[in-house]
Coordinates of C-alpha atoms and ligand atoms in Angstrom, one line a residue:
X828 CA -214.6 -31.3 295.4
X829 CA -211.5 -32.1 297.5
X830 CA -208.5 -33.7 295.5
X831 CA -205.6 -35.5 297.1
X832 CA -202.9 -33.3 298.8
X833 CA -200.0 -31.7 297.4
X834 CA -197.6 -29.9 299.4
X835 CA -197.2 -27.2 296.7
X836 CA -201.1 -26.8 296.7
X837 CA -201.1 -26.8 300.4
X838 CA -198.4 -24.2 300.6
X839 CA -200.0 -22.1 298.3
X840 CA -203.5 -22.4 299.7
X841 CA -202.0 -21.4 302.9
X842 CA -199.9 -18.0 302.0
X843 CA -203.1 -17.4 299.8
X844 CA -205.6 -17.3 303.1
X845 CA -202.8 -15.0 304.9
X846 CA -202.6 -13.0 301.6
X847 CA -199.0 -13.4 301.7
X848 CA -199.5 -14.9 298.1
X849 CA -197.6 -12.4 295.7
X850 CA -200.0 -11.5 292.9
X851 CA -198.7 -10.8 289.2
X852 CA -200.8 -9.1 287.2
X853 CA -199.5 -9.8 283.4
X854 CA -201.5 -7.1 280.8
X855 CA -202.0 -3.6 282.4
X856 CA -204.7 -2.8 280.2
X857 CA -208.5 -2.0 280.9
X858 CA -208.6 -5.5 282.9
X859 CA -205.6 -5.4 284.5
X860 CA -205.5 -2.4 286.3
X861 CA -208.5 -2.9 287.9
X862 CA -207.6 -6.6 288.9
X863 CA -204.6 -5.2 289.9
X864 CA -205.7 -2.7 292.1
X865 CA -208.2 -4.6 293.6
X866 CA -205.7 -7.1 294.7
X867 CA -203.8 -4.4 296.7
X868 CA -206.7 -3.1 298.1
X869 CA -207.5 -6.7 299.4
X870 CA -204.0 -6.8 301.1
X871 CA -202.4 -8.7 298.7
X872 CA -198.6 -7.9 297.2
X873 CA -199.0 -7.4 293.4
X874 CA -196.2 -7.3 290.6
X875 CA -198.0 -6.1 287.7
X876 CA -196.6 -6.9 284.6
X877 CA -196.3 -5.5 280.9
X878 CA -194.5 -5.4 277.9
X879 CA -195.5 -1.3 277.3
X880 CA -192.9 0.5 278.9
X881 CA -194.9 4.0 278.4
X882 CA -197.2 1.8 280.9
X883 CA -194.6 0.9 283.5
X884 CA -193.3 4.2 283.2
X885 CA -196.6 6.0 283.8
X886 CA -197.6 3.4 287.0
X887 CA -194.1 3.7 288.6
X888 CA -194.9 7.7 288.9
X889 CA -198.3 7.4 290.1
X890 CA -200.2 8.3 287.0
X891 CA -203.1 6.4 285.2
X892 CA -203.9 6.3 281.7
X893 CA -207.3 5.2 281.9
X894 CA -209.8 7.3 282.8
X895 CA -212.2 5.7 285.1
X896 CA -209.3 4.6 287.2
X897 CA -207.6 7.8 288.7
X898 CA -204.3 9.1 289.1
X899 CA -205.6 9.2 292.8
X900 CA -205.9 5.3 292.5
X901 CA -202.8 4.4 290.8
X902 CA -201.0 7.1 293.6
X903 CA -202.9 4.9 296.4
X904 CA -201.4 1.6 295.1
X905 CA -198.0 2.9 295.0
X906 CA -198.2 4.5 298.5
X907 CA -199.8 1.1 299.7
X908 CA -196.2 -0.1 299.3
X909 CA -197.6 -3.3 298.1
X910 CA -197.7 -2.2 294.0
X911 CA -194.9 -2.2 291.8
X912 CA -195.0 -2.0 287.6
X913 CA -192.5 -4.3 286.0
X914 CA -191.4 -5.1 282.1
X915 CA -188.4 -7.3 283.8
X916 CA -189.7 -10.9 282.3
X917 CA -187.1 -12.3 285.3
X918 CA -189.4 -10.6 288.2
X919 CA -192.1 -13.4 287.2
X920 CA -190.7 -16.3 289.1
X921 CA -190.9 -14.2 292.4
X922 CA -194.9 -14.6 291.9
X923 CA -197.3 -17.2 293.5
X924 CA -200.3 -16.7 291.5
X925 CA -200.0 -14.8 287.8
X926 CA -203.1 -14.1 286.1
X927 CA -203.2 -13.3 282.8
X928 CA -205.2 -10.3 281.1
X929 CA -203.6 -9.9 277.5
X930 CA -205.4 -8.9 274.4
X931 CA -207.1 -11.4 272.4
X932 CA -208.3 -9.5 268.9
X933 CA -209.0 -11.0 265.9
X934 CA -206.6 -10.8 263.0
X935 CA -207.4 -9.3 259.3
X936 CA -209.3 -12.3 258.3
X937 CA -211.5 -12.2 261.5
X938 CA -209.8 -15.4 263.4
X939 CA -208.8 -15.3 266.4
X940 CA -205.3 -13.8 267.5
X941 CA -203.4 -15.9 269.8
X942 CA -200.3 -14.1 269.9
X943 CA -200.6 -12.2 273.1
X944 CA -201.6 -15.4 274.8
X945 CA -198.8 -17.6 273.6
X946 CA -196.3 -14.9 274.1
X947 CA -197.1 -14.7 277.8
X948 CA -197.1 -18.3 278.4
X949 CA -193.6 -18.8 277.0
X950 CA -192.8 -15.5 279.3
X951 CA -194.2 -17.9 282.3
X952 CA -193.0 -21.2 281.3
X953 CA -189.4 -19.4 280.8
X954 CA -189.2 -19.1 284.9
X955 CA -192.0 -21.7 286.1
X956 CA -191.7 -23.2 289.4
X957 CA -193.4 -25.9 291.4
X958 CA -196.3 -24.0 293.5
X959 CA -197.3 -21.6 290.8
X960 CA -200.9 -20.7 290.1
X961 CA -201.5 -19.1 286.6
X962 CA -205.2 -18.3 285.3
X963 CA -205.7 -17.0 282.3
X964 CA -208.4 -14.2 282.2
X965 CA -208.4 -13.1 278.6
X966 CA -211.4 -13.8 276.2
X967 CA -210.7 -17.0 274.6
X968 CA -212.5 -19.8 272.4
X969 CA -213.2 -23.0 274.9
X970 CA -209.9 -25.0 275.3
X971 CA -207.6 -22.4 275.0
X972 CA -206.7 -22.9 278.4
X973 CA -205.8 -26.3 278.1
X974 CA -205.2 -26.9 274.4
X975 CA -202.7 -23.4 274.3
X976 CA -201.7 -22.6 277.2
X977 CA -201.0 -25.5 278.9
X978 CA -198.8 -27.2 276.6
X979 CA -196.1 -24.4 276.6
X980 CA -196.2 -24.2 280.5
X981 CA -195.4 -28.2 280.3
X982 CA -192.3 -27.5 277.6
X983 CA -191.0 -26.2 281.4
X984 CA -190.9 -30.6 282.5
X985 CA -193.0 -29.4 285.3
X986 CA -197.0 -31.1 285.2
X987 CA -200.0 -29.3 285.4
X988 CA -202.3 -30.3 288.6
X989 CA -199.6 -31.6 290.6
X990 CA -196.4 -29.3 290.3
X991 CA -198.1 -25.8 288.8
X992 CA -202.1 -24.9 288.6
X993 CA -203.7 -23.6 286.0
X994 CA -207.1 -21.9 285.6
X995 CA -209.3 -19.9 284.0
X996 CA -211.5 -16.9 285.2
X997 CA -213.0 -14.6 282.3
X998 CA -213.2 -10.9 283.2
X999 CA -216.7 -9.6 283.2
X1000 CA -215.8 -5.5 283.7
X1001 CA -218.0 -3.2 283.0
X1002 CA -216.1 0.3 282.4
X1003 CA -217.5 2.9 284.0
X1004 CA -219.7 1.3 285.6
X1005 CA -220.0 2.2 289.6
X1006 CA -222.8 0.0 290.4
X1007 CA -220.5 -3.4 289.4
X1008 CA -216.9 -2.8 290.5
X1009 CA -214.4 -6.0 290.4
X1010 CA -215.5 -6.9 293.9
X1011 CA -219.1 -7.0 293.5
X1012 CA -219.4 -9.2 290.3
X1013 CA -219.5 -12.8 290.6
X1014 CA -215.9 -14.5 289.5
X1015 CA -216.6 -17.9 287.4
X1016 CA -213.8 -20.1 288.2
X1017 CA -212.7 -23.6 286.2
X1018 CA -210.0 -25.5 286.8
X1019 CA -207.4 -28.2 285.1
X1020 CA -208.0 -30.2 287.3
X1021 CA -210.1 -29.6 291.2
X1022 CA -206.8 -28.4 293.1
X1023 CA -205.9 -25.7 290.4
X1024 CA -209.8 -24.6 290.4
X1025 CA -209.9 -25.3 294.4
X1026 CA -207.0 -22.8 294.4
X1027 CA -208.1 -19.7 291.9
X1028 CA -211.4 -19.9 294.2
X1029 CA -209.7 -19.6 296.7
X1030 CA -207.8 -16.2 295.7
X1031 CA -210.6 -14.9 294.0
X1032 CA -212.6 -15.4 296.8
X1033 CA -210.3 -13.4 299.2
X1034 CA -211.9 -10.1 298.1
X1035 CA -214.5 -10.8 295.3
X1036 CA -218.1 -11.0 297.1
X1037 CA -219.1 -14.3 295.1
X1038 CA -216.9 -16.4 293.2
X1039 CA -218.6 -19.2 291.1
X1040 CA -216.7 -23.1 290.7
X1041 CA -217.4 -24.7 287.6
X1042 CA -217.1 -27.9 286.3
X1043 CA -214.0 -27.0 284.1
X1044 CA -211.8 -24.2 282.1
X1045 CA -214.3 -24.8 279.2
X1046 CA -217.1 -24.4 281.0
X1047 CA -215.8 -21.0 282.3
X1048 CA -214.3 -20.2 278.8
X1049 CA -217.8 -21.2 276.9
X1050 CA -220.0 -19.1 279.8
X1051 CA -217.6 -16.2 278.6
X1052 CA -218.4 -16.1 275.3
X1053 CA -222.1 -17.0 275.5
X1054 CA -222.5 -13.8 277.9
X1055 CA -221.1 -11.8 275.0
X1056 CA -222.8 -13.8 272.5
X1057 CA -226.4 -12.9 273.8
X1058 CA -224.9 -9.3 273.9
X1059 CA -224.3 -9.4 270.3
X1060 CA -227.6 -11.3 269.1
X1061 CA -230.1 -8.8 271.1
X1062 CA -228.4 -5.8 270.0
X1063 CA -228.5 -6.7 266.5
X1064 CA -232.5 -7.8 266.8
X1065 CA -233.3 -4.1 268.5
X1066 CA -231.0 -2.9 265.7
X1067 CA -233.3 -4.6 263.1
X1068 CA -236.4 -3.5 264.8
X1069 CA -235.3 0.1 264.2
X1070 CA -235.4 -0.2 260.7
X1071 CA -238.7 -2.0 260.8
X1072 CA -240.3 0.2 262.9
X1073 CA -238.7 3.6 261.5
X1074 CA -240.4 2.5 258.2
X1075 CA -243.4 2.4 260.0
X1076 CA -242.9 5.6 261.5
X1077 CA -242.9 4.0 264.8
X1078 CA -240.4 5.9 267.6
X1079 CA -238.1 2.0 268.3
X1080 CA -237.1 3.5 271.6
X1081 CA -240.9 4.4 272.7
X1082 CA -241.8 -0.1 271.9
X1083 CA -238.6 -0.7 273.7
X1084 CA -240.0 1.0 277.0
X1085 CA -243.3 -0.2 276.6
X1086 CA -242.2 -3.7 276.0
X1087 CA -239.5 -3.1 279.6
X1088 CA -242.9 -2.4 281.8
X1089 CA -243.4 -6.8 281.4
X1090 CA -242.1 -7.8 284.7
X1091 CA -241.1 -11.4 283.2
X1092 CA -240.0 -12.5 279.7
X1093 CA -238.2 -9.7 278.4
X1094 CA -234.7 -7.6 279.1
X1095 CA -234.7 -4.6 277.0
X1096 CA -231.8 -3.7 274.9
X1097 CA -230.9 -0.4 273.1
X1098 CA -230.6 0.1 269.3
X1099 CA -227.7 2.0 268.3
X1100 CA -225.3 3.0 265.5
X1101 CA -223.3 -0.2 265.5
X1102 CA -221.4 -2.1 268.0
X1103 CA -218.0 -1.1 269.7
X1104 CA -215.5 -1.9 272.3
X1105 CA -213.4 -4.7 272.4
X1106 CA -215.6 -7.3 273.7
X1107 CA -218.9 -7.5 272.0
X1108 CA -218.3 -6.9 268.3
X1109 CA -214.8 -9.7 268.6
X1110 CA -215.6 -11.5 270.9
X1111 CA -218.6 -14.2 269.3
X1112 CA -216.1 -14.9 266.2
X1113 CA -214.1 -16.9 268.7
X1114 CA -216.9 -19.1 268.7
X1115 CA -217.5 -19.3 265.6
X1116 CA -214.4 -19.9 264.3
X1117 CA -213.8 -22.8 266.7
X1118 CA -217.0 -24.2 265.8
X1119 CA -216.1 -25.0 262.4
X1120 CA -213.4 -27.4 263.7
X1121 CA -216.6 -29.4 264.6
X1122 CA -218.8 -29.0 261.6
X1123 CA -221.0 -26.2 263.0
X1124 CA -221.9 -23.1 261.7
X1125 CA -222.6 -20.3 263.9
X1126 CA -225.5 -18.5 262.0
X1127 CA -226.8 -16.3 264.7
X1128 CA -223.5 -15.1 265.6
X1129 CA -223.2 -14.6 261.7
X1130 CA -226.8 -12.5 261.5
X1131 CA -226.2 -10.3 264.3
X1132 CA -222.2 -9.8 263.0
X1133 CA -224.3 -8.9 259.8
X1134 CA -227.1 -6.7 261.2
X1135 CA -225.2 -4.7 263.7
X1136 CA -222.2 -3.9 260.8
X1137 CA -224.5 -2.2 258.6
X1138 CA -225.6 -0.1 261.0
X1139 CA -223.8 2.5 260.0
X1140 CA -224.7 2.8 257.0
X1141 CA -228.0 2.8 257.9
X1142 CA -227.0 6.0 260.0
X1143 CA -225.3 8.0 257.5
X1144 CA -228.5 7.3 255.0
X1145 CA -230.7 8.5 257.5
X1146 CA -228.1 11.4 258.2
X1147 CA -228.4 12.0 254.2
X1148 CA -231.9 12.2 253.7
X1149 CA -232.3 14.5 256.9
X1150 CA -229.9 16.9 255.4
X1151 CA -231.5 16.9 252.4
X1152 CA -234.6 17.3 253.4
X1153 CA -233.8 20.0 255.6
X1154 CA -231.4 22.4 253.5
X1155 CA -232.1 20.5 249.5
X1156 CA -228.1 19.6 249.7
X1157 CA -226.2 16.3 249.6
X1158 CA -223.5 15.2 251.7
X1159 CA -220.8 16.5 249.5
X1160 CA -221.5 20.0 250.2
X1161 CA -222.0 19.6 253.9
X1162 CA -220.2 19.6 257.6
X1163 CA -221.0 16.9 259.9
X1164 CA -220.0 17.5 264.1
X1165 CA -220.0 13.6 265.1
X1166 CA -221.1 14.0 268.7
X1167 CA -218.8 11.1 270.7
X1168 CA -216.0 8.8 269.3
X1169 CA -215.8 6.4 272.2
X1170 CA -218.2 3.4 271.7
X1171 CA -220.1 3.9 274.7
X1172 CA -220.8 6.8 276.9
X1173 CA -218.8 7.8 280.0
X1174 CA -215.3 6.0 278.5
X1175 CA -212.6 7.0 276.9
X1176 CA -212.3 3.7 275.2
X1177 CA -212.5 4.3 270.8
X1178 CA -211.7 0.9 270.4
X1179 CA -214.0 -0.5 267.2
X1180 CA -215.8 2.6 267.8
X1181 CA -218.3 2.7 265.4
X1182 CA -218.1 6.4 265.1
X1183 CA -214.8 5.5 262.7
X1184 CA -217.2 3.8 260.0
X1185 CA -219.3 6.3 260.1
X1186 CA -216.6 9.2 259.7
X1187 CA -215.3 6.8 256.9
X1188 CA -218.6 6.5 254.9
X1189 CA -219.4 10.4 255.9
X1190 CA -215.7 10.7 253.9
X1191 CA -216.0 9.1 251.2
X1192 CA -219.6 10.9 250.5
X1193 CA -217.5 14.0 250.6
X1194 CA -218.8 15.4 253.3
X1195 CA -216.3 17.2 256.0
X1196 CA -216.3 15.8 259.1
X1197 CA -214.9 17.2 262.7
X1198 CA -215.6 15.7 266.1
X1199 CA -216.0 16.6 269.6
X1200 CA -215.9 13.8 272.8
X1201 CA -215.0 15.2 276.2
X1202 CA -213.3 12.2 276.8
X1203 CA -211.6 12.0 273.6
X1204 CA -209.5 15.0 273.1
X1205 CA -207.1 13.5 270.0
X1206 CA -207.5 10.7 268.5
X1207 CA -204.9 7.8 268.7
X1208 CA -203.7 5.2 266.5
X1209 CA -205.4 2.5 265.6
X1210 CA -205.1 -0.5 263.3
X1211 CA -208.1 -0.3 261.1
X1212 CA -208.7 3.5 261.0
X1213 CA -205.0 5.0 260.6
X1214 CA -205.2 8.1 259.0
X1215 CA -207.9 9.5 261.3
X1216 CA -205.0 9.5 264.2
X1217 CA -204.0 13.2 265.7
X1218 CA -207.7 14.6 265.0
X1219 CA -208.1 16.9 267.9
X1220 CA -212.2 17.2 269.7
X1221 CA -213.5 20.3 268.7
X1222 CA -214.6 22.6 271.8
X1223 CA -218.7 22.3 272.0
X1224 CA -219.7 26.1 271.6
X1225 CA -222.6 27.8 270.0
X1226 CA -220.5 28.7 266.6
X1227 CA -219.0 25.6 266.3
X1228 CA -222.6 24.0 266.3
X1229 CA -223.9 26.4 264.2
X1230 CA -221.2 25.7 262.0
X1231 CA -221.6 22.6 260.9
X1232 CA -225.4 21.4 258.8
X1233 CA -225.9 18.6 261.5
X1234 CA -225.0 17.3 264.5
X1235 CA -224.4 13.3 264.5
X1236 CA -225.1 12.1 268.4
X1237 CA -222.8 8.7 268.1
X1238 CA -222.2 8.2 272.1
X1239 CA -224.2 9.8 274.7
X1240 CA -221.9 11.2 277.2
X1241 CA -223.5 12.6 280.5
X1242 CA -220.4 15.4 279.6
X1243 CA -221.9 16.9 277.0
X1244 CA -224.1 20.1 277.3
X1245 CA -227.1 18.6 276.2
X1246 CA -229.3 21.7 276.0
X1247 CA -226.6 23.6 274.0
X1248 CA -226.6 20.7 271.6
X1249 CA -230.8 21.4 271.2
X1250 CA -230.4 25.1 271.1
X1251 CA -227.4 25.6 268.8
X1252 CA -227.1 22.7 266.4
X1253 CA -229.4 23.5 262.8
X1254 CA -230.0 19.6 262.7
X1255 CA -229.5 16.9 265.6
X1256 CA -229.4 13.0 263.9
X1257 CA -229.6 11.1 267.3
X1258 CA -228.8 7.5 267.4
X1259 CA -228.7 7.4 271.2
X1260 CA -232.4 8.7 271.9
X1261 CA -230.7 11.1 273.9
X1262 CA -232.4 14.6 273.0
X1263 CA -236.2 15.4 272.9
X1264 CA -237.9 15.1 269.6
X1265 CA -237.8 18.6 269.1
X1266 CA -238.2 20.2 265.8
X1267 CA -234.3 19.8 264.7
X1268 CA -234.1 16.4 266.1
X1269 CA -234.2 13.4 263.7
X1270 CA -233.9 9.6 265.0
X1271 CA -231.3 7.6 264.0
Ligands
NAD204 N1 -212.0 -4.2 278.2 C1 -213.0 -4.9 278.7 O1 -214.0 -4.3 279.1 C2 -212.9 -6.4 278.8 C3 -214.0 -7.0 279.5 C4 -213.9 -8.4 279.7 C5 -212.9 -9.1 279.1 N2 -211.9 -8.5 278.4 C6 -210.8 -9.3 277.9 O2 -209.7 -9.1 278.7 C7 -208.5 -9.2 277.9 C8 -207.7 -7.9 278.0 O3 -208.4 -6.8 277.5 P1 -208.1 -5.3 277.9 O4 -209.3 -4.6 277.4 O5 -207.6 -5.2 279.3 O6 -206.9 -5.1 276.8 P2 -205.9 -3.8 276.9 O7 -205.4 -3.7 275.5 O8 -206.5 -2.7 277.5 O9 -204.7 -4.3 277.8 C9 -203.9 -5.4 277.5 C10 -202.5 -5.1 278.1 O10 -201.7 -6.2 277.8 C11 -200.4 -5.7 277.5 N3 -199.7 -6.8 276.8 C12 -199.7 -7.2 275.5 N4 -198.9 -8.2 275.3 C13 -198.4 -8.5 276.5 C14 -197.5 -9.5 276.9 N5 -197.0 -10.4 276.1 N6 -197.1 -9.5 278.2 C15 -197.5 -8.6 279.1 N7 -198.4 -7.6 278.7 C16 -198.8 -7.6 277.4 C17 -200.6 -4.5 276.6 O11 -199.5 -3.6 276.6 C18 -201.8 -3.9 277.4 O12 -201.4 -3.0 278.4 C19 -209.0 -9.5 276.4 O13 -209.0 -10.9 276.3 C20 -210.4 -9.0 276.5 O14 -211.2 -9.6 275.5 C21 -211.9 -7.1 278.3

């Protein structure tokens, strides 16, 4: 485990256990802040770091622009004394460790986009000095860390493992989730090289509860992805059992429950109406796409990619024959209320939502379409749904649900009045099995 000293490692190993280490955090984002903040709360000194000025702006005056991390928070880290915001590129060399949490998307023809990343290590290698630590945290196909990353730091003359230390440590937040915060989940940790792993441990371990050495940055990178991966492929199996067992007349979510009571053998997953978020839906075509520079094809990844896409389509049939049925009209002469726009419930977080296919396929069926989320209240921009930017939530009354032929539940917020939904709305299509089967309920 122990490689040969280093004076930089040993210097660093030792303002690391006093937490005199200065922390930057580069990529404010939904893993950043977080990281961030629980750095300060663990004593540490952190720079955080990003290119968003609107960001920097909003830290430096003590306000948050994510939802599940309060303004208190944000205030609490400034008044610690030990946060500050920065888009000053020059501020990085003050740093001992910098850990990267930039996006890594996939570009229009699905491959992975490695902009982000390079950009930030040319940021780094601009001011890298002997006794740096820099882990890369971002989602990322196995070798990024040493294929990408590693050559730009080098372009600085300094080596890898004996002047500077580089890592890698995927995120594994869960947004909104109270049960797992940053502390309590266990931090995979690989290394180029045993100091540079030896090291990230090492900080890691100063305030997460369990941090987890692996054999390399691969290892950690490949783990990553095969988390997400398994994600993806049960999702997409429940998803298909849906449409099985609808045929059949079969309630999915009543099997799924059944199947839960095994005590061995079986982890249930939930249907839904297709996948969101930034993670699982992007995240497997990393894989695949590296796996065809070996030969490989990833067909599971491909299925499930398949499977959980159509989804909602699926929905908005199901949604079609429901209205039909129920009033003898076609989408084109009805209103739709799509209950929820984030992709999952309790977060403010649209990104991939699949509630912006379904609006899209409501749309082009001519049907009018509004919204309400109570974490949602506009809108914003994004990449591959543009023109529905600006749409403002609707408030959740009894006319506006009695305004509208059907009520699409898309995310299941604990926010939302429930019982008004049941009492109000004409027709409920629920593809989160959130409402009673009641009489104007139909599954989804
Ligand atoms: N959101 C999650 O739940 C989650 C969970 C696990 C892993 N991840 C991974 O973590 C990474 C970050 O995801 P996120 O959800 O925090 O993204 P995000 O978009 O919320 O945040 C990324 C931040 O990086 C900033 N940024 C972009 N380019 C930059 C640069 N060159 N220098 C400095 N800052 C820059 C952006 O302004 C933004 O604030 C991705 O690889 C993602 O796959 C995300």
């Amino acid at each position: 485990m122990h490689a040969p000293a280093s004076p930089h490692a040993a210097s660093l190993a030792t303002r690391i256990a006093d937490r005199a280490a200065i922390v930057s955090v580069i990529g404010l984002g939904y893993v950043g802040l977080p990281l961030a903040r629980a750095f300060v709360e663990s004593g540490f000194s952190v720079l955080g770091f990003d290119t968003d000025p609107a960001k920097v702006e909003a830290l430096a005056s003590g306000r948050s622009y994510i939802r599940h991390i309060g303004a208190d928070s944000v205030a609490a880290m400034i008044a610690s004394g030990r946060f500050e915001a920065t888009s000053d590129p020059a501020r990085l060399a003050s740093a001992d460790a910098l850990l990267i949490c930039v996006p890594t998307p996939l570009t229009r023809h699905r491959e992975p986009d490695m902009t982000y990343v390079v950009a930030t290590a040319e940021t780094i290698a601009a001011t890298l000095r002997p006794g740096q630590l820099v882990v890369l945290e971002s989602t990322t196909w196995p070798g990024t860390t040493e294929e990408v990353v590693k050559p730009i730091l080098e372009r600085s003359g300094l080596r890898s493992g004996s002047d500077f230390f580089l890592a890698y440590s995927p995120e594994r937040e869960d947004p909104g989730n109270r049960d797992f915060t940053t502390s309590r989940i266990p931090k995979l940790v690989g290394g180029d090289g045993a100091r540079a792993r030896d090291l990230a441990a090492a900080l890691y371990g100063r305030f997460v509860e369990t941090v987890v050495p692996v054999e390399s940055c691969e290892v950690a990178e490949a783990a990553k992805l095969t988390e997400n991966i398994f994600r993806a492929v049960n999702i997409a199996l429940v998803n298909e059992l849906k449409l099985v067992f609808t045929a059949m007349g079969i309630d999915v979510h009543r099997v799924i429950d059944a199947a839960a009571t095994k005590p061995f053998g079986f982890m249930p997953f939930r249907p839904g109406p297709g996948l969101g978020g930034h993670c699982i839906p992007i995240d497997p075509f990393y894989l695949t796409w590296k796996a065809h520079e070996v030969g490989v094809h990833t067909r599971f990844i491909e299925l499930a990619g398949e499977i959980n896409t159509a989804m909602p389509r699926w929905v908005v049939d199901r949604l079609a024959e429901a209205i039909d049925r129920r009033f003898g009209k076609g989408l084109s002469r009805s209103r739709v209320l799509l209950l929820g726009v984030a992709y999952k419930k309790n977060v403010d977080d649209v990104r991939e939502s699949p509630a912006f296919a379904i609006w899209e396929l409501l749309e082009a069926r001519g049907a009018e379409v509004a919204f309400h989320d109570p974490h949602v209240p506009v809108i914003p921009p994004t990449r591959a749904h543009g023109p529905l930017a600006g749409r403002r939530s609707l408030a959740l009354d009894p006319s506006t649900l009695e305004g509208f032929e059907a009520v699409l539940v898309v995310t299941d917020h604990d926010a939302i009045d429930w019982r008004l939904v049941a009492e109000h709305a004409r027709l409920v299509v629920d593809t989160r099995d959130r409402l009673a089967r009641a009489a104007n309920v139909v599954p989804a």
